[in-house]
Coordinates of C-alpha atoms in Angstrom, one line a residue:
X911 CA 12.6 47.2 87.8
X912 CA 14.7 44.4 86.6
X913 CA 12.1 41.7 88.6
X914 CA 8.7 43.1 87.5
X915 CA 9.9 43.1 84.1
X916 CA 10.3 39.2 84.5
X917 CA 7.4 38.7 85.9
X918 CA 5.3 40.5 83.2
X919 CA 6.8 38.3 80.5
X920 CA 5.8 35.3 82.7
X921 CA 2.5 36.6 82.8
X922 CA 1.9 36.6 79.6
X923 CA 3.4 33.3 78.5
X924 CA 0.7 32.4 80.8
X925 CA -1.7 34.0 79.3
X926 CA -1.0 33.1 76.2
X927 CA -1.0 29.1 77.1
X928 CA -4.2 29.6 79.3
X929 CA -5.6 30.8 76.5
X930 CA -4.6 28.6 73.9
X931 CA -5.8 26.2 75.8
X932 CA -9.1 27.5 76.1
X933 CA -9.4 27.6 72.8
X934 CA -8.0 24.3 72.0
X935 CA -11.1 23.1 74.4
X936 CA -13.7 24.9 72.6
X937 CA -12.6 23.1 69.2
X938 CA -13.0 20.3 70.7
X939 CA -16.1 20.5 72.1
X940 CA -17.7 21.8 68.4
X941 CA -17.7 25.3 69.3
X942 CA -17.7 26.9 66.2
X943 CA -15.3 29.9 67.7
X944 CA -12.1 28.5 66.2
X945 CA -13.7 27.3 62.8
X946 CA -14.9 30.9 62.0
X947 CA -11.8 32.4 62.7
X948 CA -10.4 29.6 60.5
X949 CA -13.0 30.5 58.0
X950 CA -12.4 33.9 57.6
X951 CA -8.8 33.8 57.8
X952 CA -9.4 31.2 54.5
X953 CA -11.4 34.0 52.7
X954 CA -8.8 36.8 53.6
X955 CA -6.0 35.0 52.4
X956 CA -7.7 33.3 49.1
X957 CA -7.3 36.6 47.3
X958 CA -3.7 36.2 48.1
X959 CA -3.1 32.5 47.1
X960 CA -4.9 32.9 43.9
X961 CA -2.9 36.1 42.7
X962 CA 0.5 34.6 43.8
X963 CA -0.8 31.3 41.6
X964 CA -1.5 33.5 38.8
X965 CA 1.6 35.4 39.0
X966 CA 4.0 32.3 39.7
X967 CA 2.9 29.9 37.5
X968 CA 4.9 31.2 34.6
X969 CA 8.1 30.8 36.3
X970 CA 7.3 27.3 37.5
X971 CA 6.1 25.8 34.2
X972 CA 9.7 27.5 32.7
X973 CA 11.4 25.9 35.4
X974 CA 9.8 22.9 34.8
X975 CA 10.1 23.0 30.5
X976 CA 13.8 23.8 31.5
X977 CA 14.3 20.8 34.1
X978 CA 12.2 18.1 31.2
X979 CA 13.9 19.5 28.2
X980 CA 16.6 17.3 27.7
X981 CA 14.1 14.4 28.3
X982 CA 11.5 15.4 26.4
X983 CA 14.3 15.9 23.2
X984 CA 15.6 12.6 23.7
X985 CA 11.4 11.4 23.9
X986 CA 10.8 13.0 20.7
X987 CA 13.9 11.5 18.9
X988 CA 12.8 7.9 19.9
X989 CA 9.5 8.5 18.9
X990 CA 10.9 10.0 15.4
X991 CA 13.1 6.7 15.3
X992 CA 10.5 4.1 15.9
X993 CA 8.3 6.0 13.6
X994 CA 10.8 5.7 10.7
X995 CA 10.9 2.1 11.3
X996 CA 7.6 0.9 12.1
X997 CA 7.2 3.0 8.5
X998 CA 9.5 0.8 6.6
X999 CA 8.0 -2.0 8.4
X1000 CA 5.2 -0.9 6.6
X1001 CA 6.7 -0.7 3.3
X1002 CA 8.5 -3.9 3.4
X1003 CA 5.0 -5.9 4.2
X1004 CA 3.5 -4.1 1.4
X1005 CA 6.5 -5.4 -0.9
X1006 CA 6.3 -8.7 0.1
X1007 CA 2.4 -8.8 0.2
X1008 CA 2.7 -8.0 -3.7
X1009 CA 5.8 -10.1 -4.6
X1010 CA 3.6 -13.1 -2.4
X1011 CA 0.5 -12.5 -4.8
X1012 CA 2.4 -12.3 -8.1
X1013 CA 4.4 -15.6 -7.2
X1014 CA 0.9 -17.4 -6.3
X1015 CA -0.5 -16.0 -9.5
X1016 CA 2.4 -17.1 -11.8
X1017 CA 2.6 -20.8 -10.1
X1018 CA -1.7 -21.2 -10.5
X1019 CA -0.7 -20.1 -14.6
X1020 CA 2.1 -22.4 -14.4
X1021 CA -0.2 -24.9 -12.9
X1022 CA -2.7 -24.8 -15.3
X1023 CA -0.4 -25.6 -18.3
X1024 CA 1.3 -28.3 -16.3
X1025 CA 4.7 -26.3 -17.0
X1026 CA 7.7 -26.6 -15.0
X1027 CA 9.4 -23.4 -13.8
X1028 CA 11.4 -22.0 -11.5
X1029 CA 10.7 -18.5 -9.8
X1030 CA 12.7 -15.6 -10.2
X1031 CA 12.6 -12.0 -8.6
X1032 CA 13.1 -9.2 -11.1
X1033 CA 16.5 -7.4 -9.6
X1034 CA 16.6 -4.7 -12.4
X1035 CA 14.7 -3.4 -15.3
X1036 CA 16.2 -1.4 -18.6
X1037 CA 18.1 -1.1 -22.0
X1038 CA 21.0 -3.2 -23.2
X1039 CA 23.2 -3.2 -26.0
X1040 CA 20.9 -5.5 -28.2
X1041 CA 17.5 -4.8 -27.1
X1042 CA 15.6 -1.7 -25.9
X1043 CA 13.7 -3.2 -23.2
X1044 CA 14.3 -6.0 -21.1
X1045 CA 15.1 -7.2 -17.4
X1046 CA 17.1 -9.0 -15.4
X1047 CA 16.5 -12.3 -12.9
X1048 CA 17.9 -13.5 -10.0
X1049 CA 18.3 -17.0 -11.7
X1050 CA 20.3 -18.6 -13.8
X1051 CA 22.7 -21.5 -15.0
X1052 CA 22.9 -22.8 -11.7
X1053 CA 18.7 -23.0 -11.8
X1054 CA 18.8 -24.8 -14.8
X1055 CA 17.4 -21.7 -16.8
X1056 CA 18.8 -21.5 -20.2
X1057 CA 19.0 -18.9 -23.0
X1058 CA 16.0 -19.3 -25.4
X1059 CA 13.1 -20.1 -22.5
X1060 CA 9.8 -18.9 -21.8
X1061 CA 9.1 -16.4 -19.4
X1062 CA 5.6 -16.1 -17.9
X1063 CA 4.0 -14.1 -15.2
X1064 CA 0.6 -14.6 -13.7
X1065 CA -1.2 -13.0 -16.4
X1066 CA 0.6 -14.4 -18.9
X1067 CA 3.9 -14.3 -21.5
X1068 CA 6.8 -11.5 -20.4
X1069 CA 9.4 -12.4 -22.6
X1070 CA 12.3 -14.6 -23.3
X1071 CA 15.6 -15.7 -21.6
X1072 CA 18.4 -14.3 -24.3
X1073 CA 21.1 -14.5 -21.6
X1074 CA 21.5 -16.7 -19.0
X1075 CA 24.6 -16.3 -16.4
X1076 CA 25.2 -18.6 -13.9
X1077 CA 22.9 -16.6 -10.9
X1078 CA 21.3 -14.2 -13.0
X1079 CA 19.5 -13.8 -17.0
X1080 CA 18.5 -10.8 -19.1
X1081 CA 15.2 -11.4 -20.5
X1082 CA 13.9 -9.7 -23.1
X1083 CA 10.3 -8.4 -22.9
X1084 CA 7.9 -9.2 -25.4
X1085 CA 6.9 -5.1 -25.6
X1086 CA 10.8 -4.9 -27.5
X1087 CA 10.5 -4.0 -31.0
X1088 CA 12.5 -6.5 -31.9
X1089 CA 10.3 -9.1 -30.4
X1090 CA 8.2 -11.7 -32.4
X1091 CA 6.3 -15.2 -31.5
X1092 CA 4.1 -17.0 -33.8
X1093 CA 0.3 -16.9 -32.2
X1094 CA -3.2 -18.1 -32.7
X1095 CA -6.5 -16.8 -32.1
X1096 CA -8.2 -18.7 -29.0
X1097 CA -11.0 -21.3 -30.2
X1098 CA -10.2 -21.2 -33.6
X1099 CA -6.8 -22.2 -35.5
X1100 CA -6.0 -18.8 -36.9
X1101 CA -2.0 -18.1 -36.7
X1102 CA 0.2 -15.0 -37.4
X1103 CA 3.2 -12.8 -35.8
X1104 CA 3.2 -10.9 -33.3
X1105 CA 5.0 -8.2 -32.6
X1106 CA 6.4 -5.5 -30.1
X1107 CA 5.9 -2.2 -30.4
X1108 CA 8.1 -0.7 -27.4
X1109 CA 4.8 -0.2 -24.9
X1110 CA 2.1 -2.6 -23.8
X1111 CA 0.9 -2.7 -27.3
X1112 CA 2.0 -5.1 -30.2
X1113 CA 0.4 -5.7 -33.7
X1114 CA -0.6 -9.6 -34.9
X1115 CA -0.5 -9.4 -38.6
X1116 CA -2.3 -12.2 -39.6
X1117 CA -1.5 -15.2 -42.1
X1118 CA -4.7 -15.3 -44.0
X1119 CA -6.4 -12.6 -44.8
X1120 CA -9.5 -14.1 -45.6
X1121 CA -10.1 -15.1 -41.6
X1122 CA -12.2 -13.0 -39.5
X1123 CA -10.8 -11.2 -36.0
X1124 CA -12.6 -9.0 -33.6
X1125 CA -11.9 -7.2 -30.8
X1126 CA -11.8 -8.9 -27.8
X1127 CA -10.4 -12.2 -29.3
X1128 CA -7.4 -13.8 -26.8
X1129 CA -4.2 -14.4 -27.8
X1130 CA -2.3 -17.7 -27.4
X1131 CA 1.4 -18.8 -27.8
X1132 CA 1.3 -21.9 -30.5
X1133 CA 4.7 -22.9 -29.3
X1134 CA 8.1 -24.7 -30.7
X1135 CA 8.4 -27.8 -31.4
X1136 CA 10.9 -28.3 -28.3
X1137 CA 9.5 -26.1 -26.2
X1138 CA 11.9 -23.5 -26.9
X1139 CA 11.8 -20.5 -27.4
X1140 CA 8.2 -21.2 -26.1
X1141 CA 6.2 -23.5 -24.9
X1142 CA 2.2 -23.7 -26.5
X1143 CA -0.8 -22.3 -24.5
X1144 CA 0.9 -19.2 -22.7
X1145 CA -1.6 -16.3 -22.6
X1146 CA -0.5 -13.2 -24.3
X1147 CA -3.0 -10.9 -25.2
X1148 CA -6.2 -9.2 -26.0
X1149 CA -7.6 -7.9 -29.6
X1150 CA -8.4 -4.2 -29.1
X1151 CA -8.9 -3.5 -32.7
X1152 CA -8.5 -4.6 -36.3
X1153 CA -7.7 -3.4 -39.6
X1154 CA -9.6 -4.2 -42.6
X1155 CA -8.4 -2.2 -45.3
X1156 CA -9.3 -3.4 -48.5
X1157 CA -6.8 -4.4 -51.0
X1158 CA -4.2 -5.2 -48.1
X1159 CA -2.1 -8.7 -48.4
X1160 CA -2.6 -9.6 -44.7
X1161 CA -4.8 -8.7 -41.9
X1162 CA -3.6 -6.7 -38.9
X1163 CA -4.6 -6.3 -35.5
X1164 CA -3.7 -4.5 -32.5
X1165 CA -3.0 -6.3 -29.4
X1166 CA -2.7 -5.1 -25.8
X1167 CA -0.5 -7.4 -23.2
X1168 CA -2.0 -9.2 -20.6
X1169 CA 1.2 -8.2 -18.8
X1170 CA 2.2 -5.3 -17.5
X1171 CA 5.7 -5.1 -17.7
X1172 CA 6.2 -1.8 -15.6
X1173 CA 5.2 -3.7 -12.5
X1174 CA 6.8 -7.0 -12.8
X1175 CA 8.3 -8.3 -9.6
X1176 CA 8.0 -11.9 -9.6
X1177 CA 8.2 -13.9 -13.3
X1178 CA 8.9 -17.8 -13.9
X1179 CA 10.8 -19.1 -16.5
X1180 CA 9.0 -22.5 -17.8
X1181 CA 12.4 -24.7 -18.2
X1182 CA 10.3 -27.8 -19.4
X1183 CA 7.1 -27.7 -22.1
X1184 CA 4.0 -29.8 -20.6
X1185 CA 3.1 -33.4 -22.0
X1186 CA 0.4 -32.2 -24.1
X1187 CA -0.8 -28.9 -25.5
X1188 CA -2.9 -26.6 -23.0
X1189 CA -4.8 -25.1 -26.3
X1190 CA -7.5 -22.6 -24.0
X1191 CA -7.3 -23.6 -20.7
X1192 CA -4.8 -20.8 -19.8
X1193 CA -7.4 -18.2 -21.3
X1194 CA -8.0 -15.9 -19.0
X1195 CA -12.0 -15.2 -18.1
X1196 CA -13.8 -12.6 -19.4
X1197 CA -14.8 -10.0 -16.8
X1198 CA -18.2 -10.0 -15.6
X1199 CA -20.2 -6.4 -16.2
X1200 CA -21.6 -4.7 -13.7
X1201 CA -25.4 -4.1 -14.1
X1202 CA -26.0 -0.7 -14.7
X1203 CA -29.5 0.7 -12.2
X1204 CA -32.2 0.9 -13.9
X1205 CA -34.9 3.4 -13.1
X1206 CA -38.4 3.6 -14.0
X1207 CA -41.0 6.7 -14.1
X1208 CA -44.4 6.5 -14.0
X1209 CA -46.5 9.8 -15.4
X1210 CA -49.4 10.5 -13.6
X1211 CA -51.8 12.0 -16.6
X1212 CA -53.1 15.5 -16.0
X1213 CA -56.9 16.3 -15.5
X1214 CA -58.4 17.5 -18.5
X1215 CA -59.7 21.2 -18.4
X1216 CA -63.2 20.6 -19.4
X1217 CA -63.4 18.0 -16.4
X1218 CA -62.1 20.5 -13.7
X1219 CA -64.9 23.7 -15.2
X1220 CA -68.3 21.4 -14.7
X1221 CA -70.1 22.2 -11.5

């Protein structure tokens, strides 16, 4: 029993082999035996695949969030780092773009009235003890600024050096209450004080009331006879309005600052008067209007009533 057992197994190993190989040869040869039972074994099992995809593919995209988490953490917070500083980046080129176009516009002024000066950056901006409104330079003593000089921007005057240490001045603006320069209408040789209000503002009261100012008339510095506390020609201001009144002793005007001294970054401080008087050179152009369109309409008359009933 034991033998015919063997023999059976033997059998059909041979089988088996004989017939592999027959099938084997048959593939070969392009008989399409093998490839439909490959075929259809493919479109029993798709079913299958497809459901297990379905079903596992939650558990292998957790496995696969939990395995990358740490990386992509770390990603993120390298990504939130350069950010930040490609955004000061930013900020820093804007700062300098502005400081680089104030100092360009303040040495062209500076230029133009043959003054010397030496550049300053404004470090701080506020109150003191003795004025209401002033700020402070990063030059001083050891630039050769000293108390009593001009201090221009690129549109024009900002104030005057009250205070000078030997790295550092207080300037007081030319919006303090407390400030006054004698000025003169451009083009003509009208003179009067003017004065700070506290805001871009100030008031030019006149010498002689019998003179004539409009709105619109620029503003000059008429300067001390040393230069100090300012030199002739510096622009200051604009006539935006004027006050008549009958009866009054002098004539008024309201002035608005070429300046604006709530964005001041850059300033000079003119530490020598030019050889000769500016007079208008430094008077800032006046801006050119822009056309306003124009539109024309043509009426097309209606036909008359009588016209339309003849046959």
């Amino acid at each position: 029993m034991r033998y015919g057992g063997d023999n059976r197994g033997r059998l059909l190993i041979i089988v088996l082999i004989v017939t592999s190989l027959f099938l084997i040869t048959l593939d070969l040869r392009g008989v399409s035996v093998i490839g439909g039972v490959r075929t259809g074994t493919q479109t029993a099992l798709t079913p299958v695949q497809k459901f297990g995809s379905w079903a596992l593919t939650p558990f292998r995209n957790f496995a696969s969030d939990v395995t990358h988490l740490g990386r992509t953490r770390n990603q993120i917070e390298k990504l939130k780092a350069e950010n930040e500083t490609l955004r000061n980046t930013l900020l820093n080129r804007k700062t300098a773009d502005a400081r680089l176009k104030q100092l360009k516009s303040v040495l062209n002024l500076a230029g133009g009235g043959g003054y010397k000066v030496v550049n300053a950056k404004v470090i701080s901006q506020g109150p003191t003890t003795s004025f209401t409104q002033t700020i402070t330079i990063d030059a001083g003593t050891s630039s050769g600024i000293r108390s009593n000089m001009t201090v221009i921007s690129g549109y024009g005057l900002v104030g005057v050096v009250k205070i000078a240490y030997p790295d550092s001045s207080l300037v007081q603006l030319a919006s303090d209450p407390a400030f006054r320069i004698g000025a003169r209408i451009a083009k003509s040789e009208q003179i009067g004080i003017l004065s700070g209000q506290g805001s871009r503002r100030g008031v030019l009261q006149l010498l002689d009331n019998t003179t004539t100012v409009k709105a619109g008339d620029a503003l000059l510095a008429r300067g001390s006879d040393s230069g100090r506390p300012f030199v002739p020609g510096v622009p200051i201001g604009e006539v935006t309005s004027v006050d008549n009144s009958p009866g009054a002793v002098t004539q008024t005007a309201e002035v608005r600052f070429y300046a604006n001294f709530s964005t001041l970054g850059v300033v000079a401080v003119v530490i020598a008067k030019p050889e000769s008087d500016p007079r208008d050179a430094l008077v800032p152009p006046k801006p050119v209007p822009t056309p306003l369109p124009t539109v024309t309409i043509y009426a097309t008359p209606a036909p008359s009533p009588s016209a339309s009933t003849e046959p």
